[in-house]
Amino acid sequence: MAEYQTYSHDVLVIGAGGAGLRAAIEAAAGGGKVGLVCKSLLGKAHTVMAEGGIAAAMGNVDDRDNWKVHFADTMRGGQYVNNWQMAELHAKEAPDCVRELEAWGALFDRTKDGRILQRNFGGHRYPRLVHVGDRTGLEMIRTLQDHGIHQGIDVFMEHSILTLLKDDGRVVGAFGYDSERGRFHLFKAKAVILATGGIGRAFKITSNSWEYTGDGQALAYDAGAELIDMEFVQFHPTGMIWPPSVQGILVTEAVRGDGGVLLNSEGRRFMLDDIPENYRAQTADNEEEGWRYTQGDRNARRPPELLTRDHVARCIMREVRDGRGSPHGGVFLDISWIKRKIPNSEQVIIKKLPSMYHQFKQLADIDITKEPMEVGPTTHYMMGGIRVDAESQESTVPGLFAVGECGAGLHGANRLGGNSLSDLLVFGKRAGAYAARFAKEHQFGRIDDNALETASRTALEPFATNGAAQVESPYQIQQELQEMMQDQVGIVRMHADMERALEGIARLSDRARRVRVTGNRQYNSGWHTALTLRSMFIVSEAITRSALERRESRGAHFREDFPGPDPSHAKFNLAVGKDSGGGMQVRQAPIPEMRSDLRQVIEEMK
Amino acid sequence: MATASFRVWRGDAQGGAFADYTAEISEGMVVLDAIHRIQAEHANDLAVRWNCKAGKCGSCSAEVNGMPRLMCMTRMSELPLDKPITVEPMRAFPLIRDLVTDVSWNFRAKMKIKEFKPRKPDAPDGTWRMAQEDVDRVQEFRKCIECFLCQDVCHVIRNHQLQEDYIGPRLFVHTVALEMHPLDTENRIADLKKSQGLGYCNITKCCTKVCPESITITDNAIIPLKERVVDEFYDPLRMLARLVWPDSKPPG
Ligand SMILES: Cc1cc2nc3c(=O)[nH]c(=O)nc-3n(C[C@H](O)[C@H](O)[C@H](O)COP(=O)(O)OP(=O)(O)OC[C@H]3O[C@@H](n4cnc5c(N)ncnc54)[C@H](O)[C@@H]3O)c2cc1C
Ligand code: SF4
Ligand code: SF4
Ligand code: FES
C-alpha cells in the first residue's frame, strides 16, 4: 500500500469557492472540527471570476420587488422543472445572506440613500443584483476567505480528492493527493460536503478554468448518489471570440444590463425581432423603451437583450448561421452607442464595467467605450448535478451533502444570472448547518483499506513503464473529448449526433487507459490532467444520455429534432445513477406537485 | 505561422536550469498560451499555476524577461521575438517546481492582521447606511487579486528575507482596506509598527510599478499608513492618550 497521511474532521468540505467557504464557516460555527480542501490556492476558485452580481430581492431600488417575484422569475427562467422548494428557500433567504456578507466586511455599491444598490439582469423583473462594479465575485470570495481564516478551519490548498469512502452505506471520508509532492492523504469525516463547482472543461469553448472537470458530480456518482438535470448545460450568449487565445472568456451580462445592444453584420438589432410569447408582456419592443429601462425608468419594459441566456444564445447562433455574423463568427455587442444618449459616456462605461474595459483593451486591443465587441456563445454553467434534499442539501447517500454549482435543482432548465452567487450563500449556509448536525449524530466510520489500495494504485497507473503498447497523451484525449462534446452535444442537439458522442466517449475512455505521463509526482500538470479524465467521461456521458432522453426543447436544452417544449416533459427531471452492473442508468423522476400557495404566486406574476 | 523561442525555468528546490523550447505564435496570444502549448507538445509535466486566463484570479504570476507579470495578461505582441523570451518563477518565494512557488507565507502572514470589526448596526432596519463616496475610496484596495507580484519585487522580502517581521505591500494594502472601511472600528496601527514591519519599507515604489490592478500601493496605501503611525506614536498628545487608553482608539 502506498503511504498516506491521515486527518480527522467532523465535517470535511471539498471545494473552496463561495459555496464551500460559506458551508465551512457555518459548519465551524457549531463548534465542530472542519477541514476544507481545494485544488487551487485559497481565493482562486471560480467564484472569484463572477462579475455581474448576487440576486436577492431586497427591493432597495424598486420596492415592488420581493421574494415572490424572485421565486416566480426563477421558476419561469427554469421552465418549471426546478425544485420549487429550493427556489422558495432561495428567494426568501438570499437578502439576509447578503446582509450577513456585508456584516463580514463586503462593500457593495450604494443607492443614493446609502443602502445596497441593485442592478438589472436577464430574466429578473426588477433591479435585483447586488454588486460592486463588475467584480462582485472577488468581493464575495475575499470576504468569505478573510472571515473564514479566523474561524479555526483547517485549510488544505492544492489538494485534490480522488474518491469518497463509504462504510455501511454512508460516506465516511475522502482520499486524495497534494499537488506539491503528489503524496496521498486520507480525510476521515463524519459528514462530507461537496462544493466542487461545474463541468465546463468538458467542452471546447468555455468560460471555465481547468478546475471545472466535474469531479464532484463524478465522486458522488461513484459513491452511489443520483445526479439530475444533466442535460441542462448553460451556454452564455456572450463570450469573447477573438483573438483565438481568449475564445470563451466571459463578457458579463452587465454590459447588456447597462445598455449594451446586440447587432448583426447589417447593423440590425436582431433581438427585437424574436421575443418569445411568454416574455412579450415584459419585454420592450423598441429601442427607446429598452434604453429607458436600463436608465432606471420603472415603467419601461426590459430590452430583449436581457431575455434568458438560452434564447439569446440561440438567436446569435441563428444570425451567424444565416450569414449575418461578425468577421470572426459571432455578432457585435455594442455599449459605445450610449454616447448618443449621454454626454460623458466614456467615463460611465469605465466606471460601471472596469474589468470588461481592461479585458478588451489588454487582450483584444478594443476600446469598448469607442467600438463594439465581437461575441459568441460559451459554455458557462451547469444547471444539473448532484441531487439533493432542498432543506439540508443532503444527497441520496447518507452523510454526503452537495452545494453550489455541483449540486442541482434550484435552476431547473436554465439559470438566471446572479442566481448562482445567491445559491452559494443560501445553500452553503444550509449545507454547513445540516452537515454539522449530521456529524453530531454520527461517529467516525471504518475506512476500507482495499478502497484506499485501489484508489492509490489507479492514481499511479499513468506512471507505469510497462503495459501500454501505444502511449496516449492526457492533453490529447482531453482535447478530443472537448471538441466532440462541443460539436455533438452542444447548443443545438440531434439524436444521431449524440449517439455518436456516446460511442466516442467509450472509445476515448478506452484509450485513456493507455495514458502515460513523464516526470515525477511533484506538481506534475500532465499527471493531474490524466487524473481528471475519468470525471470528464462520467459527466460527459451523463449529459449525453440525459440529453438523448429528453425528447423536447426546454431552457438550455435544445433539440433540433424536437424543437418545441412538450408539456408531458414538464412533469419530470431526469435522474442518472449507477445500476447494479456498474452501467449508467437514466430514469424519469417525477416532480412533486407544487404547493398551492406557490402555484398561486406563479399565477399572480404571469 | 511565426514561432518564438522560450527559455523556461525547469527545476525544484534542489536546483534547476533554463530549458529551451519553441512554440508557434498566433494572433492575440499571451505568454500563458505559449506555456500551455509547450506543456501539451513538449513538456507534459511542466508545472504552472493558472485559473481564469483573464487577469482576475492572480494565479499565473511569473517573471517574464525579468519583469514580474501575470502570464495571462502579457501579450506576445508586446515582447521582442528576435531573442528568446525568458519565463521564470517568482524569485522571492521558495520554488516548488518549474514556474510554481510556495506562496503559503502570504496566507499565514495575513492571519496576523486583526480581522474586520464593524460598528453596531445603526440604521432602523438593523443594517448600515454608507455613502457611495466612502465606499469608492476603499475600492482601489479591494481590487487586489492576491497575485503577490508586489511581494515578489519588494526588496525587504526578496533580498533581505525579513518575512518573520514584515507583512509586505500586499498586506499593507489589505490593512488599508480594513482601516478605511466605513464600518470598521478596529485599530491596526500599533501592530503595523511593532510586528508587521511597516518601517522597513523605504518607499522605493517597485511594488506599485508591478501591480496588475494598478493599485497605487505606495502613495495611497503605505504612505498614509506611515503617517498614521507617526500621528499616533510621535504626536505628544496621542502619546499621552496611549498611556490612558492602551490598545484602543482614543475617543473623538
Ligand atoms: C466568468 C464567470 C462569471 C460569472 N458571473 C456570475 C455572476 O455575475 N453571478 C452569478 O450568480 N454567477 C456567476 N457565475 C457563476 C458562478 O460564479 C459560479 O457558478 C459559482 O461561483 C460556483 O461556485 P462554487 O462555490 O459552486 O464553485 P467554485 O467557486 O468553482 O469552487 C469550486 C471549488 O472546488 C474545488 N474542487 C473542484 N474539484 C475538486 C477536487 N476533486 N478536490 C478538491 N477540490 C476540488 C476547486 O478547487 C474550487 O475550490 C459566473 C461564472 C463565470 C465563470
Ligand atoms: S515601496 Fe516599500 S513595500 Fe513597495 S517595494 Fe518598495 S520597500 Fe517594498
Ligand atoms: S496589491 Fe497588486 S501586485 Fe500586490 S497582490 Fe494585490 S494585485 Fe497583486
Ligand atoms: S490565470 Fe487568473 S490572473 Fe492569470
Tab-separated table of C-alpha atoms in Angstrom, chain A residues 93-251:
chain	number	residue	atom	x	y	z
A	93	GLU	CA	-33.267	33.705	2.347
A	94	ALA	CA	-30.998	35.463	-0.165
A	95	PRO	CA	-31.471	39.014	1.212
A	96	ASP	CA	-30.398	38.014	4.735
A	97	CYS	CA	-27.412	36.164	3.347
A	98	VAL	CA	-26.321	39.321	1.539
A	99	ARG	CA	-26.680	41.353	4.734
A	100	GLU	CA	-24.593	38.758	6.531
A	101	LEU	CA	-21.865	39.177	3.931
A	102	GLU	CA	-21.955	42.917	4.496
A	103	ALA	CA	-21.569	42.372	8.210
A	104	TRP	CA	-18.419	40.365	7.445
A	105	GLY	CA	-16.955	43.272	5.527
A	106	ALA	CA	-18.188	43.085	1.928
A	107	LEU	CA	-18.600	46.542	0.390
A	108	PHE	CA	-21.241	46.809	-2.291
A	109	ASP	CA	-22.198	49.764	-4.447
A	110	ARG	CA	-24.781	52.040	-2.793
A	111	THR	CA	-28.075	53.730	-3.560
A	112	LYS	CA	-28.421	57.491	-3.056
A	113	ASP	CA	-29.783	56.928	0.445
A	114	GLY	CA	-26.861	54.693	1.359
A	115	ARG	CA	-28.415	51.249	1.028
A	116	ILE	CA	-27.121	48.401	-1.153
A	117	LEU	CA	-27.553	49.207	-4.847
A	118	GLN	CA	-29.091	46.654	-7.203
A	119	ARG	CA	-28.754	46.298	-10.958
A	120	ASN	CA	-30.809	44.865	-13.807
A	121	PHE	CA	-30.055	41.426	-15.162
A	122	GLY	CA	-31.581	38.993	-17.646
A	123	GLY	CA	-34.797	37.344	-16.539
A	124	HIS	CA	-35.120	39.342	-13.310
A	125	ARG	CA	-38.184	41.537	-13.359
A	126	TYR	CA	-36.760	44.301	-11.161
A	127	PRO	CA	-33.219	45.564	-10.495
A	128	ARG	CA	-32.073	42.816	-8.166
A	129	LEU	CA	-28.343	42.157	-8.461
A	130	VAL	CA	-26.230	43.300	-5.539
A	131	HIS	CA	-22.829	44.168	-6.987
A	132	VAL	CA	-19.510	46.003	-6.857
A	133	GLY	CA	-18.810	47.275	-10.365
A	134	ASP	CA	-18.132	44.113	-12.335
A	135	ARG	CA	-16.011	42.292	-9.757
A	136	THR	CA	-18.677	41.028	-7.398
A	137	GLY	CA	-17.261	37.523	-7.220
A	138	LEU	CA	-13.916	38.825	-5.986
A	139	GLU	CA	-15.648	40.813	-3.257
A	140	MET	CA	-17.627	37.758	-2.243
A	141	ILE	CA	-14.853	35.198	-2.170
A	142	ARG	CA	-12.384	37.553	-0.472
A	143	THR	CA	-14.918	38.436	2.221
A	144	LEU	CA	-15.658	34.770	2.893
A	145	GLN	CA	-11.969	33.866	2.780
A	146	ASP	CA	-10.881	36.653	5.131
A	147	HIS	CA	-13.692	35.831	7.549
A	148	GLY	CA	-13.159	32.084	7.173
A	149	ILE	CA	-9.465	32.058	8.056
A	150	HIS	CA	-10.314	33.273	11.551
A	151	GLN	CA	-12.860	30.509	12.250
A	152	GLY	CA	-10.382	27.742	13.051
A	153	ILE	CA	-10.926	25.822	9.810
A	154	ASP	CA	-8.077	23.540	8.629
A	155	VAL	CA	-7.380	24.529	5.028
A	156	PHE	CA	-5.677	22.159	2.583
A	157	MET	CA	-4.775	24.151	-0.519
A	158	GLU	CA	-3.788	22.416	-3.739
A	159	HIS	CA	-5.155	19.055	-2.642
A	160	SER	CA	-7.399	17.077	-4.993
A	161	ILE	CA	-9.877	14.457	-3.903
A	162	LEU	CA	-9.863	11.273	-5.977
A	163	THR	CA	-12.501	9.164	-4.283
A	164	LEU	CA	-15.068	9.142	-1.493
A	165	LEU	CA	-15.001	6.373	1.076
A	166	LYS	CA	-18.030	4.557	2.402
A	167	ASP	CA	-18.890	2.391	5.349
A	168	ASP	CA	-22.199	0.633	5.620
A	169	GLY	CA	-23.876	2.830	3.005
A	170	ARG	CA	-22.694	6.106	4.500
A	171	VAL	CA	-19.881	8.409	3.337
A	172	VAL	CA	-17.120	8.443	5.960
A	173	GLY	CA	-14.212	10.169	4.286
A	174	ALA	CA	-12.281	11.076	1.198
A	175	PHE	CA	-8.929	10.180	-0.311
A	176	GLY	CA	-6.739	12.383	-2.468
A	177	TYR	CA	-3.305	13.800	-3.207
A	178	ASP	CA	-1.475	17.097	-2.913
A	179	SER	CA	-0.129	18.878	-5.983
A	180	GLU	CA	3.141	19.902	-4.400
A	181	ARG	CA	4.629	16.465	-3.903
A	182	GLY	CA	1.960	14.084	-5.124
A	183	ARG	CA	1.622	12.463	-1.694
A	184	PHE	CA	-1.613	10.723	-0.711
A	185	HIS	CA	-3.946	11.932	2.050
A	186	LEU	CA	-6.848	10.317	3.860
A	187	PHE	CA	-9.509	12.616	5.268
A	188	LYS	CA	-11.771	10.840	7.734
A	189	ALA	CA	-15.006	12.684	8.375
A	190	LYS	CA	-18.423	12.199	9.926
A	191	ALA	CA	-20.017	14.222	7.128
A	192	VAL	CA	-18.696	15.353	3.740
A	193	ILE	CA	-19.844	18.362	1.722
A	194	LEU	CA	-19.094	18.523	-1.996
A	195	ALA	CA	-18.730	22.080	-3.320
A	196	THR	CA	-16.593	21.400	-6.361
A	197	GLY	CA	-18.306	23.562	-8.991
A	198	GLY	CA	-19.032	22.797	-12.634
A	199	ILE	CA	-18.096	20.856	-15.739
A	200	GLY	CA	-17.232	23.463	-18.391
A	201	ARG	CA	-13.940	21.783	-19.277
A	202	ALA	CA	-15.874	19.012	-20.977
A	203	PHE	CA	-16.477	21.478	-23.814
A	204	LYS	CA	-14.050	23.222	-26.121
A	205	ILE	CA	-15.304	26.784	-25.823
A	206	THR	CA	-15.844	27.665	-22.193
A	207	SER	CA	-15.585	30.451	-19.665
A	208	ASN	CA	-14.463	27.890	-17.104
A	209	SER	CA	-10.954	27.090	-15.828
A	210	TRP	CA	-9.037	23.817	-15.637
A	211	GLU	CA	-10.700	23.081	-12.294
A	212	TYR	CA	-14.120	22.538	-13.860
A	213	THR	CA	-13.809	18.890	-14.736
A	214	GLY	CA	-16.921	17.690	-12.944
A	215	ASP	CA	-15.045	15.991	-10.095
A	216	GLY	CA	-17.804	16.442	-7.530
A	217	GLN	CA	-20.502	15.061	-9.789
A	218	ALA	CA	-18.290	12.069	-10.616
A	219	LEU	CA	-17.272	11.459	-6.983
A	220	ALA	CA	-20.926	11.457	-5.937
A	221	TYR	CA	-21.971	9.224	-8.821
A	222	ASP	CA	-19.267	6.722	-7.949
A	223	ALA	CA	-20.395	6.794	-4.330
A	224	GLY	CA	-23.884	5.801	-5.476
A	225	ALA	CA	-25.576	9.202	-5.409
A	226	GLU	CA	-28.008	10.325	-8.060
A	227	LEU	CA	-27.381	13.190	-10.477
A	228	ILE	CA	-30.249	15.150	-12.040
A	229	ASP	CA	-30.862	17.621	-14.853
A	230	MET	CA	-27.557	16.754	-16.517
A	231	GLU	CA	-28.946	17.695	-19.944
A	232	PHE	CA	-29.152	21.338	-18.889
A	233	VAL	CA	-25.824	22.986	-19.672
A	234	GLN	CA	-25.886	26.760	-19.908
A	235	PHE	CA	-24.238	28.361	-22.900
A	236	HIS	CA	-23.746	32.007	-22.082
A	237	PRO	CA	-24.546	34.140	-25.124
A	238	THR	CA	-21.593	36.474	-24.799
A	239	GLY	CA	-18.098	35.056	-24.660
A	240	MET	CA	-15.084	36.630	-26.340
A	241	ILE	CA	-14.348	35.090	-29.738
A	242	TRP	CA	-11.332	36.985	-30.980
A	243	PRO	CA	-8.360	36.662	-30.813
A	244	PRO	CA	-8.408	32.836	-30.685
A	245	SER	CA	-6.486	32.583	-27.446
A	246	VAL	CA	-9.224	34.349	-25.497
A	247	GLN	CA	-12.070	32.410	-27.057
A	248	GLY	CA	-14.712	31.632	-24.454
A	249	ILE	CA	-13.716	34.201	-21.833
A	250	LEU	CA	-16.855	35.734	-20.430
A	251	VAL	CA	-18.292	39.120	-21.303
